[in-house]
C-alpha cells in the first residue's frame, strides 16, 4: 500500500517535489489554487504576443536534468534548452554600454571600455567565484541545510573561510574590481535571488561563475515549457494535479500534519504534507486554530525578511529595438542609493535599475513579425516594508521615462498591448509574503544567507519547498528545493510504501 503525500501549490518547488516523491513510491496529489500550474513561472498572451510572466533567465540547467534523471527521464525529451549569448546587454546613464558574455576574450574586450587591467581582474574574480561554487556543490546544492551547524558537517574550517564569510557581495566585488561599472554589473547578479549586494554574504558572488562559467539559457517556446514538461512527467508517473483547488487549512492531530481540507470542504488525508506556499504565510493562514504557528510566523519574520517584489510591465510593441538583446539592464546612476531606498527606506527607488527581456530576439513564436514582446521588470520593496500605498501608475511613468531617457525614445507611441503585475498582484496570486518574488532575502547580519528550515519544527510530517526555504529563490533554486526536501522526507518518513 502506498503512502500518500499532498502538496499545497504547483509552483516549480511543488512540482519538483511531486516528481521526486512519485518516483520514491508515494501516491502524490498536488493542489493548486490558480487556473494554471507553475506559480510565478507562468505565461500571458494577447494580440499575438506571448510573455513569460516570471523567470526569464535559466541558469544551472543541471538541476532540471538531475530531476528528470531521478525518474529515468531525459530532459531533452520534454523541452529544448539553448544557451544565450551575449548574456546581458547593460546600459548606464552616462552612455556606456557593456555586453556580458561567457566568451572570456570577448568579455575582456568589453571590460577594456572601462578598465585598464581587465584580464587580471576577471580571472582573479572568476577563480574566487568558481571556488565558492565548487564548495557549495559539496553542501549547499547537495543537502537541505537548516543553518550553520549543517554547513559545518560538510566542510573543514579552511573551506568555511574560503566562503569569505566576513564580507558582503559588494565588498567582495570591490576587492577584485574597484571599478564603478564592473562592480554594479557583478553586484547585480545577487538579484537573481532578490537580495541586496550590500547585505547579502559574499558567498553569493559564486553567481558570477554560475553565469559566466555555466552559461544562461532559454527554453524554446517560452520558459513556461519547464512547468509543462514537469506536468507531463507527473502525468506519466500517475500523480494527480488539481488546479482551481485552493486549500483552506492543514489537518493536524496531536502535533502531526494529517492532510488538508480545501475551501470547498474536500478532505485529503496524507502521511506527508508539503507546502509550496512560503513558510511565513503558510503558518499565518493554513493553521487558523493554532496560536503557536502565528507566534512562530512572527518570530521568523524578524530573521527572514522577504526579498524584493516587482513592478512588471508586459509590453507588446509594434516595432523592433535593434539596440536591445534578449536580456537588457538599464542601470541606476547611484546603486547604493537605489538599494538603500528599496531595502532600508522601504520605497521604490527614485532611479531604479530596469530589466527588459525580449524573448522574440531568439524565438520568433513570441511576437508577430516586425514586433517585439518587452518583459519589463523593476524591483521594488515588498509590501512588508512599504509605508502606505504606492501609486503604481505614477511609478510606471518613472520606469517609462527612464527607458525613454536611455534610448527607447518613442516607447509609449508603439505600445499596443500592456499588462501589469504589482506586489498586490503577486501576493494575491501566489500568497507571496508581501508580494516577494524570490522568497527570503539573504542578509549577512540577520540570517547569514540561510533560509527557513524545510522540515517544520511545529508539526511532524510537515515540510516546505520554494523560495523561502533552502536553497532559495530562482528557477534552479526552487526546483532544487523540491528535490532536497524530498531527500529530507526520505530520511525522516521513508519510501512511499507502507
Tab-separated table of C-alpha atoms in Angstrom:
chain	number	residue	atom	x	y	z
A	1	UNK	CA	0.000	0.000	0.000
A	2	UNK	CA	1.338	3.415	-0.981
A	3	UNK	CA	1.862	6.264	1.450
A	4	UNK	CA	0.078	9.476	0.476
A	5	UNK	CA	1.645	12.880	0.002
A	6	UNK	CA	-0.315	16.097	-0.504
A	7	UNK	CA	1.473	19.131	-1.892
A	8	UNK	CA	-0.049	22.593	-1.484
A	9	UNK	CA	0.798	24.638	-4.568
A	10	UNK	CA	2.049	23.772	-8.057
A	11	UNK	CA	4.977	26.162	-8.315
A	12	UNK	CA	8.259	24.733	-9.530
A	13	UNK	CA	9.213	23.710	-5.985
A	14	UNK	CA	5.953	21.822	-5.543
A	15	UNK	CA	6.109	20.194	-8.977
A	16	UNK	CA	9.739	19.184	-8.475
A	17	UNK	CA	8.948	17.689	-5.077
A	18	UNK	CA	5.943	15.872	-6.535
A	19	UNK	CA	8.100	14.259	-9.222
A	20	UNK	CA	10.632	13.058	-6.692
A	21	UNK	CA	8.029	11.753	-4.224
A	22	UNK	CA	6.149	9.957	-7.008
A	23	UNK	CA	9.457	8.418	-8.060
A	24	UNK	CA	10.021	7.345	-4.446
A	25	UNK	CA	6.721	5.465	-4.433
A	26	UNK	CA	4.311	7.970	-2.894
A	27	UNK	CA	0.728	8.432	-4.055
A	28	UNK	CA	1.025	12.159	-4.835
A	29	UNK	CA	-1.695	14.803	-5.068
A	30	UNK	CA	-0.854	18.429	-5.888
A	31	UNK	CA	-3.485	21.079	-5.137
A	32	UNK	CA	-3.148	24.457	-6.872
A	33	UNK	CA	-5.464	27.418	-6.222
A	34	UNK	CA	-4.937	29.090	-9.616
A	35	UNK	CA	-6.154	28.025	-13.051
A	36	UNK	CA	-2.663	27.117	-14.190
A	37	UNK	CA	0.376	25.380	-12.705
A	38	UNK	CA	3.849	26.929	-12.496
A	39	UNK	CA	3.437	29.503	-9.754
A	40	UNK	CA	5.307	32.689	-10.615
A	41	UNK	CA	6.687	30.955	-13.703
A	42	UNK	CA	3.675	31.483	-15.897
A	43	UNK	CA	2.559	32.875	-19.212
A	44	UNK	CA	0.265	35.587	-20.605
A	45	UNK	CA	-0.619	36.362	-24.184
A	46	UNK	CA	-2.643	38.807	-26.225
A	47	UNK	CA	-2.726	40.389	-29.689
A	48	UNK	CA	-0.215	37.821	-30.938
A	49	UNK	CA	2.314	38.492	-28.151
A	50	UNK	CA	3.410	35.848	-25.636
A	51	UNK	CA	5.167	36.663	-22.366
A	52	UNK	CA	6.745	34.639	-19.611
A	53	UNK	CA	5.329	36.453	-16.601
A	54	UNK	CA	8.022	35.406	-14.135
A	55	UNK	CA	11.524	33.998	-14.604
A	56	UNK	CA	13.041	34.769	-17.991
A	57	UNK	CA	16.606	33.523	-17.425
A	58	UNK	CA	17.535	29.892	-16.795
A	59	UNK	CA	20.804	29.110	-15.031
A	60	UNK	CA	22.164	25.784	-13.774
A	61	UNK	CA	20.126	23.560	-16.125
A	62	UNK	CA	21.832	20.575	-14.478
A	63	UNK	CA	19.227	20.953	-11.707
A	64	UNK	CA	16.450	20.143	-14.187
A	65	UNK	CA	18.500	17.335	-15.734
A	66	UNK	CA	19.061	15.836	-12.275
A	67	UNK	CA	15.337	15.985	-11.511
A	68	UNK	CA	14.281	14.288	-14.743
A	69	UNK	CA	17.059	11.699	-14.471
A	70	UNK	CA	15.841	10.802	-10.965
A	71	UNK	CA	12.700	9.308	-12.526
A	72	UNK	CA	14.501	7.860	-15.558
A	73	UNK	CA	13.561	10.624	-17.987
A	74	UNK	CA	15.677	12.721	-20.332
A	75	UNK	CA	15.150	16.463	-20.064
A	76	UNK	CA	15.636	16.956	-23.815
A	77	UNK	CA	12.585	14.782	-24.493
A	78	UNK	CA	10.387	17.366	-22.750
A	79	UNK	CA	11.882	20.749	-23.669
A	80	UNK	CA	14.519	22.383	-25.861
A	81	UNK	CA	17.076	24.451	-23.973
A	82	UNK	CA	19.517	26.784	-25.719
A	83	UNK	CA	22.371	28.930	-24.461
A	84	UNK	CA	22.032	32.700	-24.857
A	85	UNK	CA	24.878	34.996	-25.983
A	86	UNK	CA	25.531	37.748	-25.231
A	87	UNK	CA	24.113	37.037	-21.820
A	88	UNK	CA	23.244	40.604	-20.872
A	89	UNK	CA	23.465	43.975	-22.566
A	90	UNK	CA	23.956	46.670	-19.952
A	91	UNK	CA	23.275	50.387	-20.270
A	92	UNK	CA	24.491	53.179	-17.985
A	93	UNK	CA	23.177	56.706	-17.580
A	94	UNK	CA	26.403	58.234	-18.980
A	95	UNK	CA	26.014	56.357	-22.273
A	96	UNK	CA	28.418	53.497	-21.542
A	97	UNK	CA	27.132	50.096	-22.701
A	98	UNK	CA	28.791	46.736	-21.970
A	99	UNK	CA	27.853	43.244	-23.095
A	100	UNK	CA	28.256	40.447	-20.543
A	101	UNK	CA	29.360	37.204	-22.193
A	102	UNK	CA	30.796	33.825	-21.236
A	103	UNK	CA	33.254	34.206	-24.140
A	104	UNK	CA	36.096	35.332	-21.864
A	105	UNK	CA	38.292	37.004	-24.535
A	106	UNK	CA	35.227	38.955	-25.691
A	107	UNK	CA	34.320	39.762	-22.075
A	108	UNK	CA	37.824	41.133	-21.540
A	109	UNK	CA	37.398	43.269	-24.664
A	110	UNK	CA	34.150	44.640	-23.261
A	111	UNK	CA	35.789	45.384	-19.911
A	112	UNK	CA	38.554	47.326	-21.678
A	113	UNK	CA	35.957	50.040	-22.281
A	114	UNK	CA	36.082	50.906	-18.573
A	115	UNK	CA	39.283	49.472	-17.021
A	116	UNK	CA	42.998	49.171	-17.800
A	117	UNK	CA	43.526	45.698	-16.279
A	118	UNK	CA	40.545	43.613	-17.399
A	119	UNK	CA	42.187	40.208	-17.784
A	120	UNK	CA	43.766	40.007	-14.333
A	121	UNK	CA	40.660	41.403	-12.643
A	122	UNK	CA	38.305	38.977	-14.380
A	123	UNK	CA	40.428	35.843	-13.932
A	124	UNK	CA	41.002	36.630	-10.258
A	125	UNK	CA	37.309	37.238	-9.617
A	126	UNK	CA	36.154	34.156	-11.530
A	127	UNK	CA	38.667	31.975	-9.695
A	128	UNK	CA	37.293	33.301	-6.390
A	129	UNK	CA	33.701	32.784	-7.600
A	130	UNK	CA	34.285	29.290	-9.022
A	131	UNK	CA	35.948	28.082	-5.829
A	132	UNK	CA	32.912	29.135	-3.788
A	133	UNK	CA	30.581	27.425	-6.271
A	134	UNK	CA	32.580	24.192	-6.017
A	135	UNK	CA	32.426	24.350	-2.223
A	136	UNK	CA	28.657	24.785	-2.425
A	137	UNK	CA	28.372	21.724	-4.644
A	138	UNK	CA	29.576	19.752	-1.602
A	139	UNK	CA	26.873	21.116	0.691
A	140	UNK	CA	24.599	23.980	-0.356
A	141	UNK	CA	23.388	22.245	-3.517
A	142	UNK	CA	23.555	18.729	-2.080
A	143	UNK	CA	21.633	18.849	1.209
A	144	UNK	CA	18.700	20.742	2.680
A	145	UNK	CA	20.592	22.927	5.153
A	146	UNK	CA	18.864	24.466	8.160
A	147	UNK	CA	21.777	26.607	9.315
A	148	UNK	CA	25.483	26.897	10.036
A	149	UNK	CA	25.588	23.646	12.025
A	150	UNK	CA	24.502	21.696	8.938
A	151	UNK	CA	27.031	23.541	6.771
A	152	UNK	CA	29.855	22.633	9.155
A	153	UNK	CA	29.123	18.935	8.688
A	154	UNK	CA	30.345	19.154	5.077
A	155	UNK	CA	33.314	21.497	5.406
A	156	UNK	CA	36.526	21.933	7.328
A	157	UNK	CA	37.346	25.373	8.732
A	158	UNK	CA	39.632	26.163	5.788
A	159	UNK	CA	36.727	25.690	3.367
A	160	UNK	CA	34.344	27.717	5.511
A	161	UNK	CA	36.821	30.601	5.495
A	162	UNK	CA	37.181	30.264	1.703
A	163	UNK	CA	33.481	31.170	1.509
A	164	UNK	CA	34.536	34.699	2.546
A	165	UNK	CA	32.014	34.790	5.427
A	166	UNK	CA	33.037	38.175	6.833
A	167	UNK	CA	32.203	40.222	3.756
A	168	UNK	CA	29.160	41.134	1.696
A	169	UNK	CA	28.733	40.630	-2.035
A	170	UNK	CA	29.550	44.301	-2.653
A	171	UNK	CA	32.719	44.108	-0.557
A	172	UNK	CA	33.804	41.020	-2.486
A	173	UNK	CA	33.364	42.648	-5.895
A	174	UNK	CA	35.052	45.875	-4.771
A	175	UNK	CA	38.075	43.901	-3.594
A	176	UNK	CA	38.522	42.475	-7.106
A	177	UNK	CA	37.497	45.353	-9.372
A	178	UNK	CA	37.407	48.783	-7.706
A	179	UNK	CA	35.505	49.965	-10.780
A	180	UNK	CA	32.059	51.543	-10.689
A	181	UNK	CA	30.741	49.905	-13.868
A	182	UNK	CA	32.011	46.398	-13.211
A	183	UNK	CA	31.041	46.415	-9.553
A	184	UNK	CA	27.497	47.465	-10.440
A	185	UNK	CA	27.204	44.689	-13.036
A	186	UNK	CA	28.590	41.900	-10.869
A	187	UNK	CA	26.790	43.114	-7.735
A	188	UNK	CA	23.510	42.843	-9.595
A	189	UNK	CA	23.905	39.078	-10.049
A	190	UNK	CA	22.630	38.697	-6.465
A	191	UNK	CA	19.270	39.993	-7.679
A	192	UNK	CA	18.785	36.504	-9.115
A	193	UNK	CA	17.829	35.758	-5.503
A	194	UNK	CA	16.248	39.163	-4.827
A	195	UNK	CA	18.740	40.395	-2.234
A	196	UNK	CA	20.885	43.488	-1.712
A	197	UNK	CA	24.598	43.199	-2.537
A	198	UNK	CA	25.235	45.456	0.448
A	199	UNK	CA	23.530	42.965	2.797
A	200	UNK	CA	23.950	39.508	1.218
A	201	UNK	CA	27.014	37.467	2.268
A	202	UNK	CA	29.800	37.244	-0.295
A	203	UNK	CA	29.191	33.512	-0.874
A	204	UNK	CA	26.624	34.733	-3.418
A	205	UNK	CA	29.463	36.030	-5.575
A	206	UNK	CA	29.520	32.458	-6.861
A	207	UNK	CA	26.662	33.582	-9.108
A	208	UNK	CA	29.266	35.196	-11.363
A	209	UNK	CA	30.680	31.751	-12.099
A	210	UNK	CA	27.182	30.279	-12.381
A	211	UNK	CA	26.511	32.779	-15.169
A	212	UNK	CA	29.852	33.210	-16.920
A	213	UNK	CA	31.091	29.660	-16.347
A	214	UNK	CA	27.933	27.600	-16.748
A	215	UNK	CA	26.016	29.995	-19.006
A	216	UNK	CA	22.487	31.317	-19.112
A	217	UNK	CA	19.768	29.585	-21.075
A	218	UNK	CA	16.314	29.939	-22.586
A	219	UNK	CA	13.613	27.325	-23.174
A	220	UNK	CA	12.245	27.414	-26.699
A	221	UNK	CA	8.544	28.294	-26.828
A	222	UNK	CA	8.893	30.175	-23.542
A	223	UNK	CA	10.156	29.408	-20.060
A	224	UNK	CA	6.679	28.144	-19.186
A	225	UNK	CA	7.580	24.949	-21.016
A	226	UNK	CA	9.558	23.991	-17.895
A	227	UNK	CA	6.276	23.733	-15.995
A	228	UNK	CA	4.617	21.929	-18.897
A	229	UNK	CA	7.467	19.432	-19.023
A	230	UNK	CA	7.191	18.732	-15.292
A	231	UNK	CA	3.428	18.258	-15.613
A	232	UNK	CA	3.929	15.750	-18.446
A	233	UNK	CA	6.283	13.724	-16.254
A	234	UNK	CA	3.787	13.794	-13.375
A	235	UNK	CA	1.072	12.539	-15.721
A	236	UNK	CA	3.323	9.662	-16.730
A	237	UNK	CA	4.006	8.893	-13.060
A	238	UNK	CA	0.230	8.909	-12.419
A	239	UNK	CA	0.389	11.712	-9.892
A	240	UNK	CA	-2.712	13.877	-9.509
A	241	UNK	CA	-2.507	17.630	-10.154
A	242	UNK	CA	-5.670	19.631	-9.472
A	243	UNK	CA	-5.934	23.315	-10.396
A	244	UNK	CA	-8.569	25.763	-9.088
A	245	UNK	CA	-8.447	23.841	-5.797
A	246	UNK	CA	-7.413	26.231	-3.023
A	247	UNK	CA	-6.543	24.738	0.363
A	248	UNK	CA	-8.355	26.086	3.402
A	249	UNK	CA	-6.195	24.566	6.122
A	250	UNK	CA	-3.907	21.731	7.140
A	251	UNK	CA	-5.412	18.940	9.227
A	252	UNK	CA	-3.435	18.412	12.427
A	253	UNK	CA	-3.748	15.969	15.297
A	254	UNK	CA	-1.508	15.676	18.359
A	255	UNK	CA	1.276	17.717	16.788
A	256	UNK	CA	1.162	15.910	13.454
A	257	UNK	CA	0.067	17.048	9.991
A	258	UNK	CA	-2.524	14.545	8.774
A	259	UNK	CA	-3.736	16.044	5.487
A	260	UNK	CA	-5.505	19.124	4.132
A	261	UNK	CA	-9.004	20.491	3.668
A	262	UNK	CA	-9.902	22.525	0.577
A	263	UNK	CA	-12.092	25.625	0.629
A	264	UNK	CA	-14.896	23.535	-0.856
A	265	UNK	CA	-14.657	21.112	2.077
A	266	UNK	CA	-12.912	18.178	0.405
A	267	UNK	CA	-10.543	16.314	2.712
A	268	UNK	CA	-7.244	14.816	1.544
A	269	UNK	CA	-5.685	12.600	4.183
A	270	UNK	CA	-1.945	12.206	3.871
A	271	UNK	CA	1.129	10.712	5.502
A	272	UNK	CA	3.160	13.744	4.413
A	273	UNK	CA	2.073	17.346	3.781
A	274	UNK	CA	4.333	19.645	1.740
A	275	UNK	CA	3.670	23.381	1.415
A	276	UNK	CA	4.853	25.247	-1.665
A	277	UNK	CA	3.310	28.334	-0.077
A	278	UNK	CA	6.074	30.334	1.612
A	279	UNK	CA	6.694	29.301	5.217
A	280	UNK	CA	5.608	32.504	6.976
A	281	UNK	CA	2.317	32.938	5.031
A	282	UNK	CA	1.706	29.186	5.465
A	283	UNK	CA	2.000	29.427	9.245
A	284	UNK	CA	-0.192	32.542	9.211
A	285	UNK	CA	-3.007	31.185	7.033
A	286	UNK	CA	-3.057	27.374	6.907
A	287	UNK	CA	-3.430	26.786	10.657
A	288	UNK	CA	-6.331	29.060	11.667
A	289	UNK	CA	-6.845	27.401	15.066
A	290	UNK	CA	-3.173	27.417	16.042
A	291	UNK	CA	-1.792	30.251	18.163
A	292	UNK	CA	1.684	28.756	18.114
A	293	UNK	CA	2.050	28.910	14.333
A	294	UNK	CA	1.121	32.602	14.329
A	295	UNK	CA	3.681	33.134	17.072
A	296	UNK	CA	6.225	31.181	15.014
A	297	UNK	CA	5.465	33.271	11.910
A	298	UNK	CA	6.050	36.455	13.916
A	299	UNK	CA	9.356	35.110	15.241
A	300	UNK	CA	10.537	34.008	11.789
A	301	UNK	CA	9.658	37.424	10.326
A	302	UNK	CA	12.372	39.045	12.444
A	303	UNK	CA	15.109	36.892	10.892
A	304	UNK	CA	13.798	36.057	7.436
A	305	UNK	CA	12.659	39.173	5.584
A	306	UNK	CA	11.047	38.828	2.156
A	307	UNK	CA	13.036	39.591	-0.965
A	308	UNK	CA	12.160	42.404	-3.300
A	309	UNK	CA	8.870	42.448	-5.121
A	310	UNK	CA	8.428	43.947	-8.546
A	311	UNK	CA	6.511	46.153	-10.912
A	312	UNK	CA	6.180	44.081	-14.084
A	313	UNK	CA	5.030	45.588	-17.373
A	314	UNK	CA	4.296	43.247	-20.266
A	315	UNK	CA	4.539	45.481	-23.310
A	316	UNK	CA	3.750	44.413	-26.859
A	317	UNK	CA	5.323	46.988	-29.190
A	318	UNK	CA	4.706	47.351	-32.908
A	319	UNK	CA	8.367	47.880	-33.777
A	320	UNK	CA	11.792	46.322	-33.159
A	321	UNK	CA	14.503	47.865	-30.979
A	322	UNK	CA	17.816	46.900	-32.549
A	323	UNK	CA	19.843	48.197	-29.595
A	324	UNK	CA	18.273	45.549	-27.332
A	325	UNK	CA	19.419	41.959	-26.877
A	326	UNK	CA	17.460	39.089	-25.286
A	327	UNK	CA	18.380	40.334	-21.778
A	328	UNK	CA	18.986	44.015	-21.027
A	329	UNK	CA	19.707	46.036	-17.889
A	330	UNK	CA	19.327	49.789	-17.648
A	331	UNK	CA	21.285	50.590	-14.508
A	332	UNK	CA	20.686	53.273	-11.898
A	333	UNK	CA	23.192	56.095	-11.574
A	334	UNK	CA	23.687	55.539	-7.819
A	335	UNK	CA	23.301	51.830	-6.899
A	336	UNK	CA	23.963	52.375	-3.176
A	337	UNK	CA	21.127	54.890	-3.010
A	338	UNK	CA	18.886	52.596	-5.076
A	339	UNK	CA	19.334	49.657	-2.703
A	340	UNK	CA	19.115	51.898	0.375
A	341	UNK	CA	15.755	53.223	-0.771
A	342	UNK	CA	14.394	49.736	-1.535
A	343	UNK	CA	15.760	47.751	1.418
A	344	UNK	CA	16.217	50.356	4.171
A	345	UNK	CA	13.698	53.069	3.436
A	346	UNK	CA	11.048	50.732	2.021
A	347	UNK	CA	10.171	52.787	-1.027
A	348	UNK	CA	10.594	52.325	-4.762
A	349	UNK	CA	13.885	53.802	-5.925
A	350	UNK	CA	13.784	57.256	-7.480
A	351	UNK	CA	16.165	55.992	-10.163
A	352	UNK	CA	15.686	52.215	-10.441
A	353	UNK	CA	17.564	49.597	-12.411
A	354	UNK	CA	15.197	48.318	-15.097
A	355	UNK	CA	15.411	44.907	-16.767
A	356	UNK	CA	13.932	44.237	-20.210
A	357	UNK	CA	13.655	40.701	-21.536
A	358	UNK	CA	12.839	40.287	-25.222
A	359	UNK	CA	12.413	36.574	-25.923
A	360	UNK	CA	11.435	37.410	-29.513
A	361	UNK	CA	15.159	38.023	-30.139
A	362	UNK	CA	15.736	34.247	-30.015
A	363	UNK	CA	12.219	32.888	-30.540
A	364	UNK	CA	10.029	34.139	-33.387
A	365	UNK	CA	6.970	32.455	-31.859
A	366	UNK	CA	6.816	35.087	-29.116
A	367	UNK	CA	5.641	38.089	-31.179
A	368	UNK	CA	4.356	38.914	-34.680
A	369	UNK	CA	6.813	39.814	-37.425
A	370	UNK	CA	8.358	43.257	-37.041
A	371	UNK	CA	7.147	43.486	-33.435
A	372	UNK	CA	8.610	42.640	-30.028
A	373	UNK	CA	7.478	41.434	-26.600
A	374	UNK	CA	9.080	43.508	-23.846
A	375	UNK	CA	9.052	41.999	-20.355
A	376	UNK	CA	9.907	44.996	-18.168
A	377	UNK	CA	10.811	44.287	-14.537
A	378	UNK	CA	11.655	46.895	-11.921
A	379	UNK	CA	12.409	45.657	-8.410
A	380	UNK	CA	10.509	47.390	-5.629
A	381	UNK	CA	10.184	46.801	-1.871
A	382	UNK	CA	7.842	44.068	-0.646
A	383	UNK	CA	4.610	45.272	0.932
A	384	UNK	CA	6.002	44.389	4.365
A	385	UNK	CA	8.477	47.284	4.012
A	386	UNK	CA	6.472	49.987	2.246
A	387	UNK	CA	4.922	52.700	4.373
A	388	UNK	CA	1.488	53.276	2.932
A	389	UNK	CA	0.306	52.595	-0.600
A	390	UNK	CA	2.298	53.201	-3.765
A	391	UNK	CA	0.751	54.832	-6.821
A	392	UNK	CA	1.798	52.250	-9.401
A	393	UNK	CA	0.536	54.352	-12.292
A	394	UNK	CA	2.922	57.120	-11.254
A	395	UNK	CA	5.776	54.658	-10.801
A	396	UNK	CA	5.073	53.090	-14.185
A	397	UNK	CA	5.762	56.520	-15.630
A	398	UNK	CA	9.061	56.735	-13.712
A	399	UNK	CA	10.101	53.473	-15.396
A	400	UNK	CA	8.915	54.507	-18.844
A	401	UNK	CA	10.647	57.897	-18.554
A	402	UNK	CA	13.926	56.203	-17.622
A	403	UNK	CA	13.749	53.919	-20.646
A	404	UNK	CA	12.934	56.839	-22.927
A	405	UNK	CA	15.835	58.830	-21.458
A	406	UNK	CA	18.218	55.915	-22.069
A	407	UNK	CA	17.422	55.271	-25.716
A	408	UNK	CA	13.871	53.930	-26.146
A	409	UNK	CA	12.725	57.439	-27.017
A	410	UNK	CA	9.473	56.555	-28.768
A	411	UNK	CA	8.413	53.677	-26.496
A	412	UNK	CA	4.992	55.000	-25.477
A	413	UNK	CA	3.982	55.602	-29.097
A	414	UNK	CA	4.458	51.936	-30.011
A	415	UNK	CA	2.781	50.074	-27.132
A	416	UNK	CA	-0.229	48.171	-28.487
A	417	UNK	CA	-0.569	45.604	-25.677
A	418	UNK	CA	0.069	46.054	-21.955
A	419	UNK	CA	-0.441	44.010	-18.802
A	420	UNK	CA	0.777	44.896	-15.325
A	421	UNK	CA	1.785	43.000	-12.170
A	422	UNK	CA	2.366	44.772	-8.837
A	423	UNK	CA	3.231	43.491	-5.340
A	424	UNK	CA	-0.510	43.283	-4.676
A	425	UNK	CA	-0.949	41.030	-7.722
A	426	UNK	CA	1.925	38.753	-6.707
A	427	UNK	CA	0.610	38.483	-3.153
A	428	UNK	CA	-2.955	37.658	-4.203
A	429	UNK	CA	-1.996	35.192	-6.957
A	430	UNK	CA	0.763	33.287	-5.166
A	431	UNK	CA	0.384	34.068	-1.462
A	432	UNK	CA	3.909	35.501	-1.560
A	433	UNK	CA	4.980	37.264	1.629
A	434	UNK	CA	4.423	40.944	0.838
A	435	UNK	CA	4.485	40.128	-2.875
A	436	UNK	CA	8.050	38.784	-2.618
A	437	UNK	CA	9.376	37.427	-5.917
A	438	UNK	CA	12.209	35.261	-4.611
A	439	UNK	CA	11.118	34.173	-1.115
A	440	UNK	CA	13.503	35.060	1.715
A	441	UNK	CA	16.235	37.673	1.310
A	442	UNK	CA	19.842	36.737	2.077
A	443	UNK	CA	21.149	39.009	4.836
A	444	UNK	CA	24.596	38.509	6.384
A	445	UNK	CA	23.566	40.092	9.698
A	446	UNK	CA	20.143	38.536	10.308
A	447	UNK	CA	20.237	35.076	8.718
A	448	UNK	CA	23.749	34.613	7.335
A	449	UNK	CA	22.264	33.848	3.924
A	450	UNK	CA	20.406	30.785	5.237
A	451	UNK	CA	16.709	30.157	4.618
A	452	UNK	CA	13.916	28.771	6.792
A	453	UNK	CA	14.379	25.019	7.525
A	454	UNK	CA	12.399	22.824	5.138
A	455	UNK	CA	11.290	20.435	7.881
A	456	UNK	CA	8.734	22.033	10.187
A	457	UNK	CA	9.550	22.136	13.885
A	458	UNK	CA	5.898	22.868	14.662
A	459	UNK	CA	4.278	19.701	13.266
A	460	UNK	CA	5.603	16.287	12.349
A	461	UNK	CA	5.136	15.176	8.719
A	462	UNK	CA	5.022	18.835	7.542
A	463	UNK	CA	7.629	20.109	5.064
A	464	UNK	CA	8.239	23.157	2.880
A	465	UNK	CA	9.591	23.858	-0.610
A	466	UNK	CA	10.113	27.047	-2.606
A	467	UNK	CA	11.994	30.306	-2.294
A	468	UNK	CA	11.559	30.769	1.452
A	469	UNK	CA	13.396	27.546	2.256
A	470	UNK	CA	16.783	26.162	1.271
A	471	UNK	CA	18.411	26.897	-1.133
A	472	UNK	CA	16.281	29.962	-2.019
A	473	UNK	CA	14.629	31.740	-4.949
A	474	UNK	CA	15.008	31.499	-8.721
A	475	UNK	CA	14.231	28.642	-11.115
A	476	UNK	CA	17.170	26.354	-10.294
A	477	UNK	CA	16.990	27.013	-6.553
A	478	UNK	CA	13.270	26.364	-6.070
A	479	UNK	CA	13.481	23.311	-8.334
A	480	UNK	CA	16.378	22.079	-6.230
A	481	UNK	CA	14.424	22.793	-3.043
A	482	UNK	CA	11.805	20.275	-4.166
A	483	UNK	CA	14.491	17.629	-4.630
A	484	UNK	CA	16.344	18.353	-1.379
A	485	UNK	CA	13.108	18.380	0.605
A	486	UNK	CA	12.258	15.007	-0.949
A	487	UNK	CA	15.602	13.773	0.391
A	488	UNK	CA	14.587	15.024	3.846
A	489	UNK	CA	11.261	13.227	3.574
A	490	UNK	CA	13.005	10.031	2.522
A	491	UNK	CA	15.293	10.363	5.537
A	492	UNK	CA	12.563	11.036	8.102
A	493	UNK	CA	9.490	9.335	6.608
A	494	UNK	CA	10.981	6.586	4.451
A	495	UNK	CA	9.920	5.495	0.970
A	496	UNK	CA	6.330	5.723	-0.121
A	497	UNK	CA	5.220	2.212	0.759
A	498	UNK	CA	3.561	1.111	3.994
